[in-house]
Amino acid sequence: MCLLYTAVPQLLSSLQRSFCCICRSPMHGDVFLSASGDTTVRLWDLRQPQPTLVMPAHPFEVLSADWCKYNECTIATGSIDKTIKIWDVRQPQQPLTTLFGHSYAVRRVQFSPHAESVLASCSYDMSVKLWDYKAPEDALLRSWDHHTEFAIGLDFSLLREGLMASAGWDEW
């Protein structure tokens, strides 16, 4: 991973790790997360030379991470282990909850910009799922199986609540 600052012509830092995902904090411009092939999630502050937190997040590679838009301490991670974990970065020893429902690696997780506890995931099992991790009964709100190849990306609309897009290796 290379850290670039557009106002300065030189490279800030080069990190020799296998990063699968980088996610900027929605509340702090100098802070971001990295999800890594070494099973960790790292919290970075550009004002510090090293990560401020290294969390062993999953037993296998972490493919995705996202920050809750409403709570600067809450993050979600998705992994090759087929799970989604919700974390409080102030207490990184164990996840707040673990969501099960995908049958292959979770390729992308993303929190909703419209509700604090709602997030979506997509997976190599070709599905897209909508979750409410604080739901008292079943956290899975909805599942779509419209992809015929790996589902690899998704995004919520910032402007229209309830609208989400997904991308896959197929023609969808």
Coordinates of C-alpha atoms in Angstrom, one line a residue:
M1 CA 0.0 0.0 0.0
C2 CA 1.2 3.5 -0.8
L3 CA 0.1 6.6 1.0
L4 CA -0.2 9.5 -1.4
Y5 CA -0.9 13.1 -0.5
T6 CA -2.1 15.1 -3.5
A7 CA -0.7 18.4 -2.3
V8 CA 2.8 17.0 -1.9
P9 CA 4.6 15.5 -5.0
Q10 CA 6.4 12.7 -3.1
L11 CA 5.2 9.4 -1.6
L12 CA 4.4 9.6 2.1
S13 CA 4.9 6.0 2.9
S14 CA 5.0 2.6 1.4
L15 CA 3.7 -0.4 3.4
Q16 CA 4.8 -3.9 2.5
R17 CA 1.7 -5.9 3.3
S18 CA -1.1 -7.5 1.4
F19 CA -4.1 -5.1 1.8
C20 CA -7.5 -6.1 0.5
C21 CA -9.4 -3.0 1.4
I22 CA -8.8 0.5 2.7
C23 CA -11.6 2.6 4.2
R24 CA -11.4 6.3 5.3
S25 CA -13.1 7.3 8.5
P26 CA -16.2 9.3 7.8
M27 CA -15.5 11.5 10.8
H28 CA -11.7 12.0 10.9
G29 CA -9.9 12.9 7.6
D30 CA -6.5 11.6 8.8
V31 CA -7.8 8.2 10.0
F32 CA -8.4 5.1 7.9
L33 CA -8.8 1.3 8.2
S34 CA -7.0 -1.4 6.2
A35 CA -8.2 -5.0 5.9
S36 CA -5.4 -7.4 5.3
G37 CA -4.5 -10.8 4.0
D38 CA -2.7 -11.5 7.2
T39 CA -6.1 -11.8 9.0
T40 CA -5.8 -8.3 10.7
V41 CA -7.5 -5.0 10.5
R42 CA -5.3 -2.0 11.2
L43 CA -6.4 1.5 12.3
W44 CA -4.1 4.2 10.8
D45 CA -3.7 7.8 11.7
L46 CA -1.6 9.7 9.2
R47 CA -0.1 11.8 12.0
Q48 CA 1.5 8.6 13.4
P49 CA 4.3 6.5 11.8
Q50 CA 2.7 3.1 12.7
P51 CA -0.8 1.8 13.0
T52 CA -2.6 2.9 16.2
L53 CA -4.4 -0.4 16.4
V54 CA -3.7 -3.9 15.0
M55 CA -6.7 -6.2 15.5
P56 CA -6.7 -10.0 14.7
A57 CA -10.1 -9.9 13.2
H58 CA -10.7 -13.3 11.5
P59 CA -8.9 -16.6 11.3
F60 CA -8.5 -16.1 7.5
E61 CA -7.9 -13.2 5.2
V62 CA -10.0 -10.1 5.8
L63 CA -11.3 -8.9 2.4
S64 CA -13.4 -5.9 3.4
A65 CA -13.9 -3.4 6.2
D66 CA -16.2 -0.4 6.6
W67 CA -16.8 2.3 9.2
C68 CA -20.3 3.0 10.6
K69 CA -21.3 6.5 9.5
Y70 CA -23.0 7.2 12.8
N71 CA -20.5 5.8 15.3
E72 CA -16.8 6.4 14.9
C73 CA -16.0 3.4 17.1
T74 CA -18.0 0.8 15.1
I75 CA -16.6 -1.1 12.2
A76 CA -17.6 -4.1 10.2
T77 CA -15.3 -6.7 8.6
G78 CA -15.9 -9.4 6.0
S79 CA -13.7 -12.4 5.5
I80 CA -12.8 -15.6 3.6
D81 CA -14.2 -17.4 6.7
K82 CA -17.8 -16.5 5.4
T83 CA -18.6 -14.3 8.3
I84 CA -19.2 -10.6 9.0
K85 CA -18.0 -9.2 12.3
I86 CA -19.0 -6.0 14.0
W87 CA -16.4 -4.4 16.2
D88 CA -16.0 -1.6 18.7
V89 CA -12.4 -0.4 18.2
R90 CA -12.2 0.6 21.8
Q91 CA -12.7 -3.1 22.8
P92 CA -11.0 -5.0 20.0
Q93 CA -10.5 -8.3 21.9
Q94 CA -13.8 -9.7 20.7
P95 CA -16.5 -8.7 18.2
L96 CA -19.8 -7.2 19.3
T97 CA -21.5 -9.7 17.1
T98 CA -20.8 -12.1 14.2
L99 CA -23.2 -12.5 11.3
F100 CA -23.5 -15.9 9.6
G101 CA -25.4 -16.4 6.3
H102 CA -23.0 -16.5 3.4
S103 CA -21.7 -19.9 2.1
Y104 CA -18.5 -18.5 0.6
A105 CA -16.1 -15.6 1.3
V106 CA -17.6 -12.2 2.1
R107 CA -16.1 -9.9 -0.6
R108 CA -17.6 -6.6 0.6
V109 CA -19.3 -5.1 3.6
Q110 CA -20.8 -1.6 3.8
F111 CA -22.8 0.3 6.4
S112 CA -25.9 2.1 5.4
P113 CA -25.6 5.9 5.3
H114 CA -29.2 6.1 6.5
A115 CA -29.4 3.8 9.6
E116 CA -26.7 3.1 12.2
S117 CA -27.1 -0.6 12.6
V118 CA -27.9 -1.6 8.9
L119 CA -25.3 -2.9 6.6
A120 CA -25.0 -4.8 3.4
S121 CA -22.7 -7.6 2.2
C122 CA -21.9 -9.4 -1.0
S123 CA -20.2 -12.7 -1.4
Y124 CA -18.5 -15.1 -3.7
D125 CA -21.7 -17.2 -3.1
M126 CA -23.3 -14.8 -5.6
S127 CA -25.6 -13.2 -3.0
V128 CA -26.2 -9.7 -1.7
K129 CA -27.6 -9.5 1.9
L130 CA -29.0 -6.7 4.0
W131 CA -28.5 -6.9 7.8
D132 CA -29.5 -5.1 11.0
Y133 CA -26.9 -6.3 13.4
K134 CA -28.9 -4.9 16.4
A135 CA -32.1 -6.8 15.5
P136 CA -33.3 -8.8 18.5
E137 CA -34.3 -11.8 16.5
D138 CA -32.9 -12.4 13.0
A139 CA -30.2 -9.9 11.8
L140 CA -30.8 -10.9 8.2
L141 CA -33.3 -8.5 6.7
R142 CA -33.2 -9.5 3.1
S143 CA -31.2 -11.6 0.6
W144 CA -30.9 -11.3 -3.2
D145 CA -29.6 -14.1 -5.4
H146 CA -29.7 -12.3 -8.8
H147 CA -26.0 -12.7 -9.7
T148 CA -24.9 -15.7 -11.7
E149 CA -21.2 -15.1 -10.9
F150 CA -19.3 -13.8 -7.9
A151 CA -20.8 -10.7 -6.3
I152 CA -17.9 -8.4 -5.7
G153 CA -19.1 -4.9 -5.0
L154 CA -22.0 -2.9 -3.6
D155 CA -22.9 0.6 -2.6
F156 CA -25.8 2.4 -1.0
S157 CA -27.2 5.6 -2.5
L158 CA -26.4 8.6 -0.4
L159 CA -29.4 10.5 -1.9
R160 CA -32.1 7.9 -2.0
E161 CA -32.8 5.8 1.1
G162 CA -33.5 2.1 0.2
L163 CA -31.5 2.2 -3.1
M164 CA -28.5 0.0 -3.4
A165 CA -26.4 -1.2 -6.3
S166 CA -24.4 -4.4 -6.5
A167 CA -21.7 -5.6 -9.0
G168 CA -20.6 -9.0 -10.0
W169 CA -18.5 -10.9 -12.5
D170 CA -21.7 -11.5 -14.5
E171 CA -23.6 -9.1 -16.7
W172 CA -25.7 -7.6 -13.8

